[in-house]
mmCIF file of C-alpha atoms in Angstrom:
data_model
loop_
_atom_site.group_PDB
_atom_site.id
_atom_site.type_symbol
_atom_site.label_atom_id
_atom_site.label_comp_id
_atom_site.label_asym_id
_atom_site.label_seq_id
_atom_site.Cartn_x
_atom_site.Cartn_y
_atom_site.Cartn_z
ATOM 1 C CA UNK O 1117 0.000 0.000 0.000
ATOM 2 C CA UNK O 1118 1.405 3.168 -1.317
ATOM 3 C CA UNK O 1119 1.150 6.591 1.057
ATOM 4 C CA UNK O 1120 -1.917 7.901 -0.700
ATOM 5 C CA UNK O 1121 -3.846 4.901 0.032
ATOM 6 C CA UNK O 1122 -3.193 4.742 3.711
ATOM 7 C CA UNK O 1123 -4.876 8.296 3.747
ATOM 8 C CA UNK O 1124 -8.019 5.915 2.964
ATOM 9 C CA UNK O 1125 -10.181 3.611 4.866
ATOM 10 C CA UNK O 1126 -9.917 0.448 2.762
ATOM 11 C CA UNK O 1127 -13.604 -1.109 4.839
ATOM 12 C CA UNK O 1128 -13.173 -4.650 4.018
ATOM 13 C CA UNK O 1129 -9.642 -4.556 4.822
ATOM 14 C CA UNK O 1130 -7.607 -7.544 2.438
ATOM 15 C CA UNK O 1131 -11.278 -8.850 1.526
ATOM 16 C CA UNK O 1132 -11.552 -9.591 -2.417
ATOM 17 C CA UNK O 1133 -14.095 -11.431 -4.199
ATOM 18 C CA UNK O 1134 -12.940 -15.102 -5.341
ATOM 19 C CA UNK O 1135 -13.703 -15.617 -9.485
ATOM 20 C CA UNK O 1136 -17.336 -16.230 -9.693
ATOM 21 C CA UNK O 1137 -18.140 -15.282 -6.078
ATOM 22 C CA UNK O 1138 -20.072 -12.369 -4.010
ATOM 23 C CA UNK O 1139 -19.211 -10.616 -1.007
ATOM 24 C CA UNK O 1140 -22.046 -8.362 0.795
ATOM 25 C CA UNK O 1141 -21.141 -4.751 0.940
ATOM 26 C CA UNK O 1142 -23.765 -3.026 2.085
ATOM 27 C CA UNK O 1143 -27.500 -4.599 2.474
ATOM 28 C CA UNK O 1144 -28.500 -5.957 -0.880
ATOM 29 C CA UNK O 1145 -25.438 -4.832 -3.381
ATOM 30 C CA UNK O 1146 -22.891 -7.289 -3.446
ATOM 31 C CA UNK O 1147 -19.577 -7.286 -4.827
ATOM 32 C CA UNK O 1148 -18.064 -9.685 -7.589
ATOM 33 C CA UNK O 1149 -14.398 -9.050 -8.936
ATOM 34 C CA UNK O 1150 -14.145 -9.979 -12.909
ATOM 35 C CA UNK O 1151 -10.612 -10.762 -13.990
ATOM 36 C CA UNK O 1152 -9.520 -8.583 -17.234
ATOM 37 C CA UNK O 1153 -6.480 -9.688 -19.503
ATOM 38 C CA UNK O 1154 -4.870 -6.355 -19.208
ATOM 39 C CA UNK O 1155 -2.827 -4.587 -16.704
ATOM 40 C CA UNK O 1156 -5.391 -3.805 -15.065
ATOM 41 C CA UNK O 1157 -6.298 -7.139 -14.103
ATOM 42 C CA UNK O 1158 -10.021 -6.954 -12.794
ATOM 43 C CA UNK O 1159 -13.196 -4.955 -12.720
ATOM 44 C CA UNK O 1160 -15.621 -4.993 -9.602
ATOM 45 C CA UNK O 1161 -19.382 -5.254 -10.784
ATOM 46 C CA UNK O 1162 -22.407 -5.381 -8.490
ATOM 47 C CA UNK O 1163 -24.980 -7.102 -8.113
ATOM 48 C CA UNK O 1164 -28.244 -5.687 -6.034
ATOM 49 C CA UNK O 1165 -31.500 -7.449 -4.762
ATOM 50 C CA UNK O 1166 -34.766 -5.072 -6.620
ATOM 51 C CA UNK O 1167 -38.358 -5.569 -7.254
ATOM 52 C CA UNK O 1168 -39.976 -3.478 -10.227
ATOM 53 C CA UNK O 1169 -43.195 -3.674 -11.051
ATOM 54 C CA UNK O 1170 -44.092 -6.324 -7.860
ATOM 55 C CA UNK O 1171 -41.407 -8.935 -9.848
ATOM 56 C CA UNK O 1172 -38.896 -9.609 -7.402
ATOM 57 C CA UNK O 1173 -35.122 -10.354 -8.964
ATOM 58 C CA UNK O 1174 -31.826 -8.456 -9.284
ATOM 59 C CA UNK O 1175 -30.285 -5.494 -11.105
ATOM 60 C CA UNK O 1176 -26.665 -5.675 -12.342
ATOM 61 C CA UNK O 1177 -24.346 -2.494 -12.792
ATOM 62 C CA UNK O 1178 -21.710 -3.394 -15.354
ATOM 63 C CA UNK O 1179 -20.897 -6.236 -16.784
ATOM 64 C CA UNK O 1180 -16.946 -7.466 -17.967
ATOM 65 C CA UNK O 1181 -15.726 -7.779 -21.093
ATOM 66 C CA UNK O 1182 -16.485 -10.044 -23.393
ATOM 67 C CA UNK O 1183 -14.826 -13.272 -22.484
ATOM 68 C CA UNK O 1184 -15.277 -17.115 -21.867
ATOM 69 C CA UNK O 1185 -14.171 -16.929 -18.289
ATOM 70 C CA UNK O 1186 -16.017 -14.204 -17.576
ATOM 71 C CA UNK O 1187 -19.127 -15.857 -19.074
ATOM 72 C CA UNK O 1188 -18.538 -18.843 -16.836
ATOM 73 C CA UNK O 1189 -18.195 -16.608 -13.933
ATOM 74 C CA UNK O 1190 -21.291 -14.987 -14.404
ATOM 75 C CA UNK O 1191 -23.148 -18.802 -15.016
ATOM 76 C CA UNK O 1192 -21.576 -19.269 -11.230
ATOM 77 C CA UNK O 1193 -23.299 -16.004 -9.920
ATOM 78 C CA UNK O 1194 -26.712 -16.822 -11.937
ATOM 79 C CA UNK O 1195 -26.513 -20.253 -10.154
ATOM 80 C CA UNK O 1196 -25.439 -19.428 -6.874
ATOM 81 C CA UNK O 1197 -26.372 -15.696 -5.619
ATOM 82 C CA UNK O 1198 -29.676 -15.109 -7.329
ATOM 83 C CA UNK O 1199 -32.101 -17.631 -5.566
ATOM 84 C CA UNK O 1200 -33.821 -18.611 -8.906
ATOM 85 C CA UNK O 1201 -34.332 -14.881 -9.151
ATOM 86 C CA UNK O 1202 -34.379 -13.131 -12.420
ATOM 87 C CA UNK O 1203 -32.235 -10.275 -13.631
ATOM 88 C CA UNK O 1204 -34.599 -7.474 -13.992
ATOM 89 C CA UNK O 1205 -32.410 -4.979 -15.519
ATOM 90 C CA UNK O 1206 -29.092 -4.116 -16.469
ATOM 91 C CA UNK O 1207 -27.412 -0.591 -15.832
ATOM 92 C CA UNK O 1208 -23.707 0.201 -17.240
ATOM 93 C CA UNK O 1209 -21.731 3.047 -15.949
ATOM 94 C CA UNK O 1210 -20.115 3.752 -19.466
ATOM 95 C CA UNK O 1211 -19.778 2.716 -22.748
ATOM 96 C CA UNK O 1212 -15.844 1.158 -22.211
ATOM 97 C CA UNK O 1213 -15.310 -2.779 -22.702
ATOM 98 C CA UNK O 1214 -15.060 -3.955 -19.305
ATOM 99 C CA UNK O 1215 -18.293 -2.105 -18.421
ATOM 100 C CA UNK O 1216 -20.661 -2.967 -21.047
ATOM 101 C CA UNK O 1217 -18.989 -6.004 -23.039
ATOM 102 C CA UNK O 1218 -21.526 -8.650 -21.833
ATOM 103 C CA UNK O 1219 -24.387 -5.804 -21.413
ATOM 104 C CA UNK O 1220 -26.112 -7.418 -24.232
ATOM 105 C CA UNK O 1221 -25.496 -11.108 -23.351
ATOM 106 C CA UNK O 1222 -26.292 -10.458 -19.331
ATOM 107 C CA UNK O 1223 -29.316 -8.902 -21.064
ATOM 108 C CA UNK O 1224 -30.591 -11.726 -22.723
ATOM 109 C CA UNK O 1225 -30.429 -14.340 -20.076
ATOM 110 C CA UNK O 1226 -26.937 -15.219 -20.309
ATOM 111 C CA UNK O 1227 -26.112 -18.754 -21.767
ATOM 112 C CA UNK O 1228 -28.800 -20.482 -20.333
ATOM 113 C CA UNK O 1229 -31.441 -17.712 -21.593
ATOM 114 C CA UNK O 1230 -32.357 -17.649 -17.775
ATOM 115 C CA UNK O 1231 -34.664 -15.016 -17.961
ATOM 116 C CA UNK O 1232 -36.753 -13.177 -20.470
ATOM 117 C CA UNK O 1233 -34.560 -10.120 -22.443
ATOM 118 C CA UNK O 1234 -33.982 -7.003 -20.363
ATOM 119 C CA UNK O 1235 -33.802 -3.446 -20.727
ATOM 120 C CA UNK O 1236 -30.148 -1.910 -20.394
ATOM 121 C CA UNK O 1237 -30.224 1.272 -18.364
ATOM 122 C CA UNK O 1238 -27.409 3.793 -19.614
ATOM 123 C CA UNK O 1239 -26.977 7.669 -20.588
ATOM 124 C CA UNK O 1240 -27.422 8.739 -24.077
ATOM 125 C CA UNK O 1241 -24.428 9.473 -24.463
ATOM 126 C CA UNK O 1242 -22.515 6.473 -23.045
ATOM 127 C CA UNK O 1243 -25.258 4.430 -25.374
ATOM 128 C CA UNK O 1244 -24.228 6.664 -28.819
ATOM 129 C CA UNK O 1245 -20.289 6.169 -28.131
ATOM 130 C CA UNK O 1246 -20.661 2.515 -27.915
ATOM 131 C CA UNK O 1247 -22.575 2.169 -30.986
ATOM 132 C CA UNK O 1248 -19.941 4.121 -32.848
ATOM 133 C CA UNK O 1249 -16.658 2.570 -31.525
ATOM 134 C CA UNK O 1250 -18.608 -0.879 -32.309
ATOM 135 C CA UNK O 1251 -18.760 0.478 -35.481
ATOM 136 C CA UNK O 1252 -14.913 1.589 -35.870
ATOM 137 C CA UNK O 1253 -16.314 4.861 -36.760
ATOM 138 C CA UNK O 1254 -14.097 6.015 -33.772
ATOM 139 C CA UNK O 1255 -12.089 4.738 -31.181
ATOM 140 C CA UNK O 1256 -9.568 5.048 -28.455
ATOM 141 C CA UNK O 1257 -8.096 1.809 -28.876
ATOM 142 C CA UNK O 1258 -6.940 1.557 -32.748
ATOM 143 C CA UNK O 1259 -7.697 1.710 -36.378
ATOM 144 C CA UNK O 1260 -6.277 4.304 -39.088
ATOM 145 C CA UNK O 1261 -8.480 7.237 -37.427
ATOM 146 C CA UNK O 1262 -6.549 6.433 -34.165
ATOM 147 C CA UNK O 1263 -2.822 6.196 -35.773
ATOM 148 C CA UNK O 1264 -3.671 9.376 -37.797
ATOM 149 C CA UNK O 1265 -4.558 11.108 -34.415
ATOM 150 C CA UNK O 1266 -1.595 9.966 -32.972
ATOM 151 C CA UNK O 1267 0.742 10.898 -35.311
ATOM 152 C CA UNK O 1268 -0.132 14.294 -35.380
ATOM 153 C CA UNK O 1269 0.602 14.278 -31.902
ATOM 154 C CA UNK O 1270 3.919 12.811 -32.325
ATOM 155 C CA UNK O 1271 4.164 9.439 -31.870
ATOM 156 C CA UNK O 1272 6.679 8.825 -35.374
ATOM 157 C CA UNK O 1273 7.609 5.120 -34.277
ATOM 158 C CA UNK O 1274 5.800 3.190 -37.304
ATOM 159 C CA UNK O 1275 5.746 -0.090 -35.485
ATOM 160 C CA UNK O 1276 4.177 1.306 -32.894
ATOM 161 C CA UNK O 1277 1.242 2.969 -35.621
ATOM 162 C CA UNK O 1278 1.324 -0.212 -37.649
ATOM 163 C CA UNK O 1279 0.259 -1.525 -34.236
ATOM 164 C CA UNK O 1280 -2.943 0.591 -34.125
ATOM 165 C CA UNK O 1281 -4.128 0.677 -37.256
ATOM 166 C CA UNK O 1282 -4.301 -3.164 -36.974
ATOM 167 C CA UNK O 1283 -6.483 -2.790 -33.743
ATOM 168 C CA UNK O 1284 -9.414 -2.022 -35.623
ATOM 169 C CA UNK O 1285 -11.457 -4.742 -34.369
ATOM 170 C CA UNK O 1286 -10.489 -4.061 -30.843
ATOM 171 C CA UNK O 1287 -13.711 -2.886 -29.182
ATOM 172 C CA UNK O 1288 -15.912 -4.975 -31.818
ATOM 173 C CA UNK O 1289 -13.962 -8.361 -30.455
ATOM 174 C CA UNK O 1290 -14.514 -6.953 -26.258
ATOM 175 C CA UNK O 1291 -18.281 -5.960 -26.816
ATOM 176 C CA UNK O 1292 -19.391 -8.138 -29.827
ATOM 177 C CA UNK O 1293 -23.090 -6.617 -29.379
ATOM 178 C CA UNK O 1294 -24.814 -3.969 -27.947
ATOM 179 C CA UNK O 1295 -28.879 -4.209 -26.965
ATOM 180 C CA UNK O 1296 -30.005 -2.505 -29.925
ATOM 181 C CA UNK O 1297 -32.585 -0.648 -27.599
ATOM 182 C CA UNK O 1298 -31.886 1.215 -24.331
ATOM 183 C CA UNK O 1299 -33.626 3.036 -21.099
ATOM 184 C CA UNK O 1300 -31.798 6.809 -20.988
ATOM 185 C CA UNK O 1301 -30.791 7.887 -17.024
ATOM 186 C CA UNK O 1302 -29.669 11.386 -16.856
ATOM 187 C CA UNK O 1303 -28.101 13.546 -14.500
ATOM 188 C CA UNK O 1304 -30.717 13.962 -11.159
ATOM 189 C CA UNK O 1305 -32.722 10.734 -12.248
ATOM 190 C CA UNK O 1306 -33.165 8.963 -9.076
ATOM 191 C CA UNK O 1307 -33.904 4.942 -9.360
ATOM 192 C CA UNK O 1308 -35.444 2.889 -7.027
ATOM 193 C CA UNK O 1309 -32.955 -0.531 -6.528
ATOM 194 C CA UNK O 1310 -34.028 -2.636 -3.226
ATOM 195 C CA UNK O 1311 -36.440 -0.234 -1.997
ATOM 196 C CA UNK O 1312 -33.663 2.781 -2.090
ATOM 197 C CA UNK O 1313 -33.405 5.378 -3.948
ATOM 198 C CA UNK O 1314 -30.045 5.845 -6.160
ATOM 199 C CA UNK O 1315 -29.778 9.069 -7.246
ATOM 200 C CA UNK O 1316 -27.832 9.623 -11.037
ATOM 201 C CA UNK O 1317 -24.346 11.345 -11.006
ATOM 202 C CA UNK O 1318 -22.856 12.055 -14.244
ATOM 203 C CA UNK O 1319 -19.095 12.993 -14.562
ATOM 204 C CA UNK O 1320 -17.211 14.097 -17.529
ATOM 205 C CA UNK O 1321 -13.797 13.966 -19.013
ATOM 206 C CA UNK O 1322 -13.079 9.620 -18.971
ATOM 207 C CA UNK O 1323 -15.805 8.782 -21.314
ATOM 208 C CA UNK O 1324 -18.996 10.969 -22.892
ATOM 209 C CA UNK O 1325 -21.720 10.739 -20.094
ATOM 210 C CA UNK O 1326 -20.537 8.856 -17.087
ATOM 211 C CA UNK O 1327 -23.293 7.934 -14.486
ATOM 212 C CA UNK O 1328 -22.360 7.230 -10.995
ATOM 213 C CA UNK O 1329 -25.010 6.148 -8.152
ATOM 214 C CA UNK O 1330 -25.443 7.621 -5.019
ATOM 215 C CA UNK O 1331 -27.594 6.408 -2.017
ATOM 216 C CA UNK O 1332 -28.128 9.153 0.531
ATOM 217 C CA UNK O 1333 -29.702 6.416 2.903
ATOM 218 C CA UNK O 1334 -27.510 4.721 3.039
ATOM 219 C CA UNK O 1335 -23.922 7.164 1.792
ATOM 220 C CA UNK O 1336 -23.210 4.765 -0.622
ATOM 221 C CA UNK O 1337 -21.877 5.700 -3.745
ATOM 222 C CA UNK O 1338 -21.267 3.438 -7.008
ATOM 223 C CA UNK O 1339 -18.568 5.309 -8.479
ATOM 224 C CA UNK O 1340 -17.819 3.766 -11.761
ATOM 225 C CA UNK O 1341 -13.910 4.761 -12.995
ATOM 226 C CA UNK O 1342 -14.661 8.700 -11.745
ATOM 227 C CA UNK O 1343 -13.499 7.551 -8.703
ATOM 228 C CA UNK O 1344 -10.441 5.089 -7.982
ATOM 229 C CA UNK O 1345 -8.710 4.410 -4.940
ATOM 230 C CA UNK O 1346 -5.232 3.111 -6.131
ATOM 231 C CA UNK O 1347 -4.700 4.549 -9.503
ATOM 232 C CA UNK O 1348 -5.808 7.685 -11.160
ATOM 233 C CA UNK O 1349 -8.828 8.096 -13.769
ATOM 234 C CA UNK O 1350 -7.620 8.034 -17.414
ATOM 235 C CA UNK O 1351 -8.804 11.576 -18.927
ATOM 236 C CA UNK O 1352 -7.807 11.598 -22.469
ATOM 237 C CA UNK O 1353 -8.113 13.253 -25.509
ATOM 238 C CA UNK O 1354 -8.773 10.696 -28.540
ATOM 239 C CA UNK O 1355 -9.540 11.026 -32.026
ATOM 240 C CA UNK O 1356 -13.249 11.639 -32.178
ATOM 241 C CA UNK O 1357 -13.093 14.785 -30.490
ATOM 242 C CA UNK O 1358 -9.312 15.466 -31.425
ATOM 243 C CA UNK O 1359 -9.584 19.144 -29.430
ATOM 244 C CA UNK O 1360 -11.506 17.715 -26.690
ATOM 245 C CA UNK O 1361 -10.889 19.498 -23.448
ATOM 246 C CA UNK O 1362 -11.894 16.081 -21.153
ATOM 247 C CA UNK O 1363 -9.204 17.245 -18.009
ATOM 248 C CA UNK O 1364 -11.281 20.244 -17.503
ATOM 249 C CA UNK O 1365 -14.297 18.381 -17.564
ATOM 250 C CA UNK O 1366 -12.746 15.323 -15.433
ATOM 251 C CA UNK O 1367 -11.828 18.107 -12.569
ATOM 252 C CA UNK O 1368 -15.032 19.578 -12.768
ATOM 253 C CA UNK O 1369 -17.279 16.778 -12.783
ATOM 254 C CA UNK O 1370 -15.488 15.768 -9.130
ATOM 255 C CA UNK O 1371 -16.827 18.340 -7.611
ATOM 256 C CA UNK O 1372 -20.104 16.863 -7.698
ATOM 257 C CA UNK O 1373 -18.542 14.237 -5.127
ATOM 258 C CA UNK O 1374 -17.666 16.578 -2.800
ATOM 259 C CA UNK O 1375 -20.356 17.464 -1.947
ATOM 260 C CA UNK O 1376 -21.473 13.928 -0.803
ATOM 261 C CA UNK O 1377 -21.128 13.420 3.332
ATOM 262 C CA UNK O 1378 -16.923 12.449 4.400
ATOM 263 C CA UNK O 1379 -17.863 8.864 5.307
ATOM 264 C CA UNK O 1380 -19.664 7.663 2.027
ATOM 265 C CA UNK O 1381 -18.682 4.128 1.444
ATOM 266 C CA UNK O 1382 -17.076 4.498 -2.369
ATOM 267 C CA UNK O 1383 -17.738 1.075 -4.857
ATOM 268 C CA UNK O 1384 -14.993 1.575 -7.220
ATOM 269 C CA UNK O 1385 -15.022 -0.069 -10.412
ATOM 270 C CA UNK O 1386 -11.238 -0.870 -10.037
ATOM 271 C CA UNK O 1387 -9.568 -1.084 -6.578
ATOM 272 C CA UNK O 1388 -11.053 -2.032 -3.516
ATOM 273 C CA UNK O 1389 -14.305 -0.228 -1.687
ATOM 274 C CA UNK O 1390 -13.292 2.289 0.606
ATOM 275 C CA UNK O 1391 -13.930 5.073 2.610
ATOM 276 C CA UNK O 1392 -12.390 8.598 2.625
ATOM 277 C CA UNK O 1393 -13.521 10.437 -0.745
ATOM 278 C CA UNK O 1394 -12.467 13.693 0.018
ATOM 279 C CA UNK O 1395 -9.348 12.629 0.367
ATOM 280 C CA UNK O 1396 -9.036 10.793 -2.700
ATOM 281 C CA UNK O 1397 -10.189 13.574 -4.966
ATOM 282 C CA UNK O 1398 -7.673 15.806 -3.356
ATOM 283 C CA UNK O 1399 -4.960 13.547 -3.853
ATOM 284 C CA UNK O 1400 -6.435 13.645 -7.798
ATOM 285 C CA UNK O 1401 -6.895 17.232 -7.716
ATOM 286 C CA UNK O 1402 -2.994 17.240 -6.153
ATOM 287 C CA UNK O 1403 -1.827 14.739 -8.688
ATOM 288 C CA UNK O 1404 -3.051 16.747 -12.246
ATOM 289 C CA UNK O 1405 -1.985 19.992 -10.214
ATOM 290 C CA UNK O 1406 1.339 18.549 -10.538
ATOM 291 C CA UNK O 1407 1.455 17.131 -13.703
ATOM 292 C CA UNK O 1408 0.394 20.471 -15.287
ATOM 293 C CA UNK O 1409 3.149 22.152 -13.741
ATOM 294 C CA UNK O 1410 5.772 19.510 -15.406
ATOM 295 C CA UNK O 1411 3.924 20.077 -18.566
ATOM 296 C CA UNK O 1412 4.169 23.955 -18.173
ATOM 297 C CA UNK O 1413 8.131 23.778 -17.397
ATOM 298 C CA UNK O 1414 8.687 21.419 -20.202
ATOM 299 C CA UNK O 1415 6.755 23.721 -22.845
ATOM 300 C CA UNK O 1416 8.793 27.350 -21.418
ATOM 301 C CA UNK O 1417 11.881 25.036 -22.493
ATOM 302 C CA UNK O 1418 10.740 24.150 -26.053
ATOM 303 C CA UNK O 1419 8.102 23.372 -27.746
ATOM 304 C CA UNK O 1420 6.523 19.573 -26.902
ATOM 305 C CA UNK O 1421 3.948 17.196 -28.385
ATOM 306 C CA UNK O 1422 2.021 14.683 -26.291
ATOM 307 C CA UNK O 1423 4.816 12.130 -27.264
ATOM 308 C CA UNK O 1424 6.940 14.702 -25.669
ATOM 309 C CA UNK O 1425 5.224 14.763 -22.883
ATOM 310 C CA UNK O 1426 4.524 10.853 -22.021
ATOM 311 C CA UNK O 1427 8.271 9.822 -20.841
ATOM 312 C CA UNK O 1428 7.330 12.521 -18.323
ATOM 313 C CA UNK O 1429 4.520 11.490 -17.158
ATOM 314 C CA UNK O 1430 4.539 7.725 -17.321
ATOM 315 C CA UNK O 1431 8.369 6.362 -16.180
ATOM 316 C CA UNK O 1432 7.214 2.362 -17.007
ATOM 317 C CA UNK O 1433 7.663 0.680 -20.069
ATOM 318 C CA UNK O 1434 4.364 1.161 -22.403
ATOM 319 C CA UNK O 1435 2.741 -1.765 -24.807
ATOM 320 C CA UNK O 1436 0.485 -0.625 -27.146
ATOM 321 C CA UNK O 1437 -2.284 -0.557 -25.324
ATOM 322 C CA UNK O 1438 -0.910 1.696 -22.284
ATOM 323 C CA UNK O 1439 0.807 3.431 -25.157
ATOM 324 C CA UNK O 1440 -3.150 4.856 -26.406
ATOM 325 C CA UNK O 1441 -3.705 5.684 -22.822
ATOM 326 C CA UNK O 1442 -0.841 7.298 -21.987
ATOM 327 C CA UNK O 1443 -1.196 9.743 -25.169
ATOM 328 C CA UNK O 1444 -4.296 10.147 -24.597
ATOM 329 C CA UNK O 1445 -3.420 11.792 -21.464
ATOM 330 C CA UNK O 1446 -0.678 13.414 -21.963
ATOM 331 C CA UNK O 1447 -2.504 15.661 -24.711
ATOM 332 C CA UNK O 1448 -5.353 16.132 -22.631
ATOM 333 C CA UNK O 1449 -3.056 17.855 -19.877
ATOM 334 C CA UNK O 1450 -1.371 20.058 -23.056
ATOM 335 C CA UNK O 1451 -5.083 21.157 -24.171
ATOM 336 C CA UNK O 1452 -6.422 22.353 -20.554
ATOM 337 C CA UNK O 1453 -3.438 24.391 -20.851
ATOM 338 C CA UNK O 1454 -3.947 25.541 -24.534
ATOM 339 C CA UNK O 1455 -7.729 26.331 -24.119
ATOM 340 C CA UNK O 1456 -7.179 28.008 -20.781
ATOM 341 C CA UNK O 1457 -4.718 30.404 -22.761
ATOM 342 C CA UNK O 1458 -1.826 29.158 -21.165
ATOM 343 C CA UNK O 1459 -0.117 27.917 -24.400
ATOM 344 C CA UNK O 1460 -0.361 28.250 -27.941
ATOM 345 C CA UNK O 1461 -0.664 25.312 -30.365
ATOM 346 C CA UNK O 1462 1.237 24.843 -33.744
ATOM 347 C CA UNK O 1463 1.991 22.449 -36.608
ATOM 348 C CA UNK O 1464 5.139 22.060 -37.628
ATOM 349 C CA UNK O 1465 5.049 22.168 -41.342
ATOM 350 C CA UNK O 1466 8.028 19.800 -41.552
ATOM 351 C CA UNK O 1467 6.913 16.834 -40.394
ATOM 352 C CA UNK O 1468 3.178 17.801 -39.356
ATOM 353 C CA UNK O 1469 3.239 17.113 -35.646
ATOM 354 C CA UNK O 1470 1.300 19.138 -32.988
ATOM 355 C CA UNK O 1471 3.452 21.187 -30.662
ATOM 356 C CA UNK O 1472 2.475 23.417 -28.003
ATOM 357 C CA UNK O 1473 4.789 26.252 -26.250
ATOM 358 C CA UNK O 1474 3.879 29.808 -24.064
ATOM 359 C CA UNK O 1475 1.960 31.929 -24.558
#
């Protein structure tokens, strides 16, 4: 445990979910840890006792990527946790793989068509940016768009955008359908899971139209990816919306969580559930504080692209994947900076790559 996180109350102490298990968090929502082939290795999804419309069953918030041991995981849940129950409804955070890759499947009664097809709960927005990544339209995580985008920011290395172009199928193969139909939550919906009430919370700045759920009944909050305990929220600036301005949004959007009570219980989607929220999104608030200033002294000494900019920022070696992220990033901390006034942004007419420098 790193100095940040013993600033936290970590509630459940070393407690993690075994594959295809559920630990009780709170009355009613339990916890079960999906493993992820990635770096980061897992996502936590819950799982909460409801009754809608007099039917008495579950509702699921996220869902995994698309995988066959994540499949079989979810058979062990259906079987063991869920008393013969049916799901009633599924609700996804946002529209990235781990969240909604088996939205559609979950949906449908998973292998064993267990129940009858379900509505997926999600924000407009989240719902449009899934359908267009599915469609390579767009994407964070490869294709030509995405090498384009990245070139212009300076990332030369042609293995490296040989690499993306050829991940064109990346989101298509992690979410391999979306529920062609949806239920829109918004920003101050409140839902009534269990026999509480879960008010909306959309954040900005990770992904189009993030909804978090809080329970003032309880000071529980479901906090998606807009609040982590152990790592920091990616905030990145891809090519859809190449002069996107998603840091600005990211550090706005948390103060909607500070306004929640000190001792809300926080459900992560990544790390473990803890307690001490104010603290965390001052140690975020700290930790893009400082990373702007690096970016600021780097630019008053010449003028820097986000490939610039990531050896600064991220010290580890990068795959590809990282690699996206870490970009990503790195430009989104150069165009808070740009739009604010701070900097002004150029192309090079040599070799066509963004740079940014003072005012």
């Amino acid at each position: 445990m790193n100095a940040l996180e013993q600033q936290l109350d970590y509630v459940f102490a070393d407690t993690i979910p075994d594959a295809g298990h559920a630990v009780e968090v709170t009355p009613g929502v339990f916890w079960v840890r999906m493993p992820l082939p990635f770096v980061l290795d897992h996502i936590n999804v819950w799982v909460m006792r409801d009754e809608i419309a007099g039917v008495k069953g579950w509702t699921i918030v996220d869902c995994g990527i698309a995988d066959e041991g994540i499949r079989a995981n979810w058979e062990r849940i259906f079987e063991t946790l869920l008393d013969g129950l049916p799901v009633l409804r599924v609700i996804v955070t946002h529209c990235h793989p781990d969240h909604i890759g088996l939205a559609d499947w979950i949906c449908n009664g998973g292998a064993q068509k267990r129940w009858n097809p379900v509505r997926l709960w999600i924000s407009h927005g989240e719902y449009m940016m899934a359908r267009v990544m599915a469609s390579g339209s767009g994407s964070d995580a490869g294709g030509e768009r995405a090498a384009q985008h990245f070139a212009r920011n300076g990332l030369t290395n042609e293995g490296s955008l040989d690499a993306l172009r050829k991940r064109d199928t990346y989101y298509p193969r992690l979410v391999p359908s979306i529920p062609p139909q949806f239920r829109r939550i918004r920003n101050g919906d409140v839902l009534e899971i269990g026999g509480r009430e879960w008010e909306v919370v959309t954040g900005f700045g990770h992904s189009p139209e993030h909804c978090a759920f809080f329970c003032a009944e309880t000071k529980v909050l479901i906090s998606g990816d807009m609040v982590l305990p152990r790592i920091s929220t990616n905030v990145s600036v891809f090519d859809v919306e190449p002069e996107g301005n998603s840091l600005a949004l990211f550090l706005e959007s948390l103060g909607r969580y500070e306004s929640m009570p000190a001792d809300t219980l926080v459900l992560p989607s990544h790390g473990k559930p803890f307690r001490g929220m104010h603290t965390r999104i001052g140690q975020l608030r700290d930790h893009h504080a400082a990373r702007l200033q690096e970016v600021r002294d780097a630019c008053a000494i010449k003028p820097q692209s986000a490939a610039d900019i990531v050896p600064m920022m991220f010290k580890r070696k990068l795959d590809i994947h990282q690699m996206t992220f870490a970009l990503g990033e790195a430009l989104a901390h150069l165009h808070l900076l740009w739009l604010d006034g701070e900097l002004v942004r150029q192309t090079n007419n040599a070799d066509g790559v963004i740079r940014f420098s003072p005012q």
